[in-house]
């Protein structure tokens, strides 16, 4: 079996999303990862921050951090594919943590 790798996914949710919609969005993207074989170790709101530059007419965003372990790229690829088309996610970044 392949060695499990650790990743961090940081994404920015648009700030005018109501709490229920934001929670549903977070649950949906956590489920996308776990349904595709990743282990979601942590999923937490980070903070609301002012953006360095305007993104889709927004000057600030809600940062959310997910830590995952996975032994293949399928969960990350699926997250990437769906996050690109989500109007509620302004930006996201997937980084691999050093072992």
mmCIF file with all atom_site columns, C-alpha atoms in Angstrom:
data_model
loop_
_atom_site.group_PDB
_atom_site.id
_atom_site.type_symbol
_atom_site.label_atom_id
_atom_site.label_alt_id
_atom_site.label_comp_id
_atom_site.label_asym_id
_atom_site.label_entity_id
_atom_site.label_seq_id
_atom_site.pdbx_PDB_ins_code
_atom_site.Cartn_x
_atom_site.Cartn_y
_atom_site.Cartn_z
_atom_site.occupancy
_atom_site.B_iso_or_equiv
_atom_site.pdbx_formal_charge
_atom_site.auth_seq_id
_atom_site.auth_comp_id
_atom_site.auth_asym_id
_atom_site.auth_atom_id
_atom_site.pdbx_PDB_model_num
ATOM 1  C CA . UNK A 1 1  ? 0.000   0.000  0.000   1.00 0.00 ? 1  UNK A CA 1
ATOM 2  C CA . UNK A 1 2  ? 1.229   3.490  -0.819  1.00 0.00 ? 2  UNK A CA 1
ATOM 3  C CA . UNK A 1 3  ? 2.445   5.745  1.970   1.00 0.00 ? 3  UNK A CA 1
ATOM 4  C CA . UNK A 1 4  ? -0.202  8.215  3.118   1.00 0.00 ? 4  UNK A CA 1
ATOM 5  C CA . UNK A 1 5  ? 0.729   11.842 2.437   1.00 0.00 ? 5  UNK A CA 1
ATOM 6  C CA . UNK A 1 6  ? -0.363  14.884 4.429   1.00 0.00 ? 6  UNK A CA 1
ATOM 7  C CA . UNK A 1 7  ? -1.915  17.900 2.742   1.00 0.00 ? 7  UNK A CA 1
ATOM 8  C CA . UNK A 1 8  ? -3.332  21.222 3.800   1.00 0.00 ? 8  UNK A CA 1
ATOM 9  C CA . UNK A 1 9  ? -6.122  22.860 1.855   1.00 0.00 ? 9  UNK A CA 1
ATOM 10 C CA . UNK A 1 10 ? -6.782  26.512 2.569   1.00 0.00 ? 10 UNK A CA 1
ATOM 11 C CA . UNK A 1 11 ? -9.748  28.085 0.875   1.00 0.00 ? 11 UNK A CA 1
ATOM 12 C CA . UNK A 1 12 ? -11.452 31.461 1.008   1.00 0.00 ? 12 UNK A CA 1
ATOM 13 C CA . UNK A 1 13 ? -15.249 31.572 1.199   1.00 0.00 ? 13 UNK A CA 1
ATOM 14 C CA . UNK A 1 14 ? -17.084 34.689 0.075   1.00 0.00 ? 14 UNK A CA 1
ATOM 15 C CA . UNK A 1 15 ? -17.882 36.829 3.153   1.00 0.00 ? 15 UNK A CA 1
ATOM 16 C CA . UNK A 1 16 ? -21.582 37.492 2.419   1.00 0.00 ? 16 UNK A CA 1
ATOM 17 C CA . UNK A 1 17 ? -22.559 33.815 2.636   1.00 0.00 ? 17 UNK A CA 1
ATOM 18 C CA . UNK A 1 18 ? -24.961 33.189 5.536   1.00 0.00 ? 18 UNK A CA 1
ATOM 19 C CA . UNK A 1 19 ? -23.864 30.843 8.330   1.00 0.00 ? 19 UNK A CA 1
ATOM 20 C CA . UNK A 1 20 ? -26.079 27.897 7.264   1.00 0.00 ? 20 UNK A CA 1
ATOM 21 C CA . UNK A 1 21 ? -24.883 28.066 3.648   1.00 0.00 ? 21 UNK A CA 1
ATOM 22 C CA . UNK A 1 22 ? -21.251 28.330 4.772   1.00 0.00 ? 22 UNK A CA 1
ATOM 23 C CA . UNK A 1 23 ? -21.643 25.281 7.047   1.00 0.00 ? 23 UNK A CA 1
ATOM 24 C CA . UNK A 1 24 ? -23.270 23.324 4.195   1.00 0.00 ? 24 UNK A CA 1
ATOM 25 C CA . UNK A 1 25 ? -20.431 24.306 1.842   1.00 0.00 ? 25 UNK A CA 1
ATOM 26 C CA . UNK A 1 26 ? -17.776 23.181 4.350   1.00 0.00 ? 26 UNK A CA 1
ATOM 27 C CA . UNK A 1 27 ? -19.580 19.862 4.998   1.00 0.00 ? 27 UNK A CA 1
ATOM 28 C CA . UNK A 1 28 ? -19.902 19.298 1.238   1.00 0.00 ? 28 UNK A CA 1
ATOM 29 C CA . UNK A 1 29 ? -16.215 19.847 0.534   1.00 0.00 ? 29 UNK A CA 1
ATOM 30 C CA . UNK A 1 30 ? -15.135 17.782 3.572   1.00 0.00 ? 30 UNK A CA 1
ATOM 31 C CA . UNK A 1 31 ? -17.381 14.979 2.244   1.00 0.00 ? 31 UNK A CA 1
ATOM 32 C CA . UNK A 1 32 ? -15.892 15.269 -1.262  1.00 0.00 ? 32 UNK A CA 1
ATOM 33 C CA . UNK A 1 33 ? -12.483 14.515 0.256   1.00 0.00 ? 33 UNK A CA 1
ATOM 34 C CA . UNK A 1 34 ? -13.591 11.673 2.542   1.00 0.00 ? 34 UNK A CA 1
ATOM 35 C CA . UNK A 1 35 ? -15.912 10.077 -0.058  1.00 0.00 ? 35 UNK A CA 1
ATOM 36 C CA . UNK A 1 36 ? -12.936 9.846  -2.428  1.00 0.00 ? 36 UNK A CA 1
ATOM 37 C CA . UNK A 1 37 ? -10.719 8.078  0.101   1.00 0.00 ? 37 UNK A CA 1
ATOM 38 C CA . UNK A 1 38 ? -8.980  10.867 2.045   1.00 0.00 ? 38 UNK A CA 1
ATOM 39 C CA . UNK A 1 39 ? -8.937  11.057 5.829   1.00 0.00 ? 39 UNK A CA 1
ATOM 40 C CA . UNK A 1 40 ? -10.023 14.532 6.998   1.00 0.00 ? 40 UNK A CA 1
ATOM 41 C CA . UNK A 1 41 ? -7.881  15.082 10.093  1.00 0.00 ? 41 UNK A CA 1
ATOM 42 C CA . UNK A 1 42 ? -9.012  18.631 10.805  1.00 0.00 ? 42 UNK A CA 1
ATOM 43 C CA . UNK A 1 43 ? -11.461 21.115 9.277   1.00 0.00 ? 43 UNK A CA 1
ATOM 44 C CA . UNK A 1 44 ? -11.709 24.502 10.937  1.00 0.00 ? 44 UNK A CA 1
ATOM 45 C CA . UNK A 1 45 ? -12.565 28.110 10.294  1.00 0.00 ? 45 UNK A CA 1
ATOM 46 C CA . UNK A 1 46 ? -9.462  30.228 10.453  1.00 0.00 ? 46 UNK A CA 1
ATOM 47 C CA . UNK A 1 47 ? -10.597 33.836 10.336  1.00 0.00 ? 47 UNK A CA 1
ATOM 48 C CA . UNK A 1 48 ? -12.196 36.594 8.307   1.00 0.00 ? 48 UNK A CA 1
ATOM 49 C CA . UNK A 1 49 ? -9.436  38.622 6.686   1.00 0.00 ? 49 UNK A CA 1
ATOM 50 C CA . UNK A 1 50 ? -9.013  41.500 4.352   1.00 0.00 ? 50 UNK A CA 1
ATOM 51 C CA . UNK A 1 51 ? -7.728  40.323 0.981   1.00 0.00 ? 51 UNK A CA 1
ATOM 52 C CA . UNK A 1 52 ? -4.546  41.763 -0.509  1.00 0.00 ? 52 UNK A CA 1
ATOM 53 C CA . UNK A 1 53 ? -6.512  42.591 -3.657  1.00 0.00 ? 53 UNK A CA 1
ATOM 54 C CA . UNK A 1 54 ? -10.117 42.396 -4.776  1.00 0.00 ? 54 UNK A CA 1
ATOM 55 C CA . UNK A 1 55 ? -11.334 38.954 -5.884  1.00 0.00 ? 55 UNK A CA 1
ATOM 56 C CA . UNK A 1 56 ? -14.709 38.751 -7.663  1.00 0.00 ? 56 UNK A CA 1
ATOM 57 C CA . UNK A 1 57 ? -15.631 42.169 -6.230  1.00 0.00 ? 57 UNK A CA 1
ATOM 58 C CA . UNK A 1 58 ? -14.875 41.104 -2.620  1.00 0.00 ? 58 UNK A CA 1
ATOM 59 C CA . UNK A 1 59 ? -12.349 42.882 -0.389  1.00 0.00 ? 59 UNK A CA 1
ATOM 60 C CA . UNK A 1 60 ? -12.396 40.272 2.398   1.00 0.00 ? 60 UNK A CA 1
ATOM 61 C CA . UNK A 1 61 ? -13.019 36.565 2.787   1.00 0.00 ? 61 UNK A CA 1
ATOM 62 C CA . UNK A 1 62 ? -13.582 33.798 5.316   1.00 0.00 ? 62 UNK A CA 1
ATOM 63 C CA . UNK A 1 63 ? -10.561 31.506 5.484   1.00 0.00 ? 63 UNK A CA 1
ATOM 64 C CA . UNK A 1 64 ? -11.102 27.786 6.121   1.00 0.00 ? 64 UNK A CA 1
ATOM 65 C CA . UNK A 1 65 ? -8.342  25.223 6.691   1.00 0.00 ? 65 UNK A CA 1
ATOM 66 C CA . UNK A 1 66 ? -8.551  21.469 6.113   1.00 0.00 ? 66 UNK A CA 1
ATOM 67 C CA . UNK A 1 67 ? -5.824  18.958 6.944   1.00 0.00 ? 67 UNK A CA 1
ATOM 68 C CA . UNK A 1 68 ? -6.066  15.632 5.125   1.00 0.00 ? 68 UNK A CA 1
ATOM 69 C CA . UNK A 1 69 ? -4.151  12.387 4.760   1.00 0.00 ? 69 UNK A CA 1
ATOM 70 C CA . UNK A 1 70 ? -4.428  10.466 1.506   1.00 0.00 ? 70 UNK A CA 1
ATOM 71 C CA . UNK A 1 71 ? -2.454  7.827  -0.350  1.00 0.00 ? 71 UNK A CA 1
ATOM 72 C CA . UNK A 1 72 ? -3.610  8.948  -3.821  1.00 0.00 ? 72 UNK A CA 1
ATOM 73 C CA . UNK A 1 73 ? -4.489  12.144 -5.663  1.00 0.00 ? 73 UNK A CA 1
ATOM 74 C CA . UNK A 1 74 ? -8.147  11.319 -6.448  1.00 0.00 ? 74 UNK A CA 1
ATOM 75 C CA . UNK A 1 75 ? -9.660  13.216 -3.475  1.00 0.00 ? 75 UNK A CA 1
ATOM 76 C CA . UNK A 1 76 ? -7.497  16.280 -4.166  1.00 0.00 ? 76 UNK A CA 1
ATOM 77 C CA . UNK A 1 77 ? -8.294  16.211 -7.883  1.00 0.00 ? 77 UNK A CA 1
ATOM 78 C CA . UNK A 1 78 ? -12.016 16.031 -7.166  1.00 0.00 ? 78 UNK A CA 1
ATOM 79 C CA . UNK A 1 79 ? -11.790 18.897 -4.632  1.00 0.00 ? 79 UNK A CA 1
ATOM 80 C CA . UNK A 1 80 ? -9.834  20.921 -7.196  1.00 0.00 ? 80 UNK A CA 1
ATOM 81 C CA . UNK A 1 81 ? -12.353 20.219 -9.964  1.00 0.00 ? 81 UNK A CA 1
ATOM 82 C CA . UNK A 1 82 ? -15.412 21.172 -7.910  1.00 0.00 ? 82 UNK A CA 1
ATOM 83 C CA . UNK A 1 83 ? -13.844 24.170 -6.130  1.00 0.00 ? 83 UNK A CA 1
ATOM 84 C CA . UNK A 1 84 ? -13.069 25.730 -9.526  1.00 0.00 ? 84 UNK A CA 1
ATOM 85 C CA . UNK A 1 85 ? -16.789 25.827 -10.317 1.00 0.00 ? 85 UNK A CA 1
ATOM 86 C CA . UNK A 1 86 ? -18.042 26.930 -6.905  1.00 0.00 ? 86 UNK A CA 1
ATOM 87 C CA . UNK A 1 87 ? -19.124 30.572 -6.832  1.00 0.00 ? 87 UNK A CA 1
ATOM 88 C CA . UNK A 1 88 ? -18.813 30.521 -3.027  1.00 0.00 ? 88 UNK A CA 1
ATOM 89 C CA . UNK A 1 89 ? -15.085 29.691 -2.991  1.00 0.00 ? 89 UNK A CA 1
ATOM 90 C CA . UNK A 1 90 ? -13.043 32.710 -4.062  1.00 0.00 ? 90 UNK A CA 1
ATOM 91 C CA . UNK A 1 91 ? -9.608  31.049 -3.972  1.00 0.00 ? 91 UNK A CA 1
ATOM 92 C CA . UNK A 1 92 ? -8.061  27.829 -2.691  1.00 0.00 ? 92 UNK A CA 1
ATOM 93 C CA . UNK A 1 93 ? -4.613  26.360 -2.325  1.00 0.00 ? 93 UNK A CA 1
ATOM 94 C CA . UNK A 1 94 ? -3.584  22.746 -1.813  1.00 0.00 ? 94 UNK A CA 1
ATOM 95 C CA . UNK A 1 95 ? -0.136  22.202 -0.310  1.00 0.00 ? 95 UNK A CA 1
ATOM 96 C CA . UNK A 1 96 ? 1.686   19.044 0.674   1.00 0.00 ? 96 UNK A CA 1
ATOM 97 C CA . UNK A 1 97 ? 3.195   18.995 4.147   1.00 0.00 ? 97 UNK A CA 1
ATOM 98 C CA . UNK A 1 98 ? 6.733   17.739 4.552   1.00 0.00 ? 98 UNK A CA 1
ATOM 99 C CA . UNK A 1 99 ? 7.083   14.295 6.099   1.00 0.00 ? 99 UNK A CA 1
#
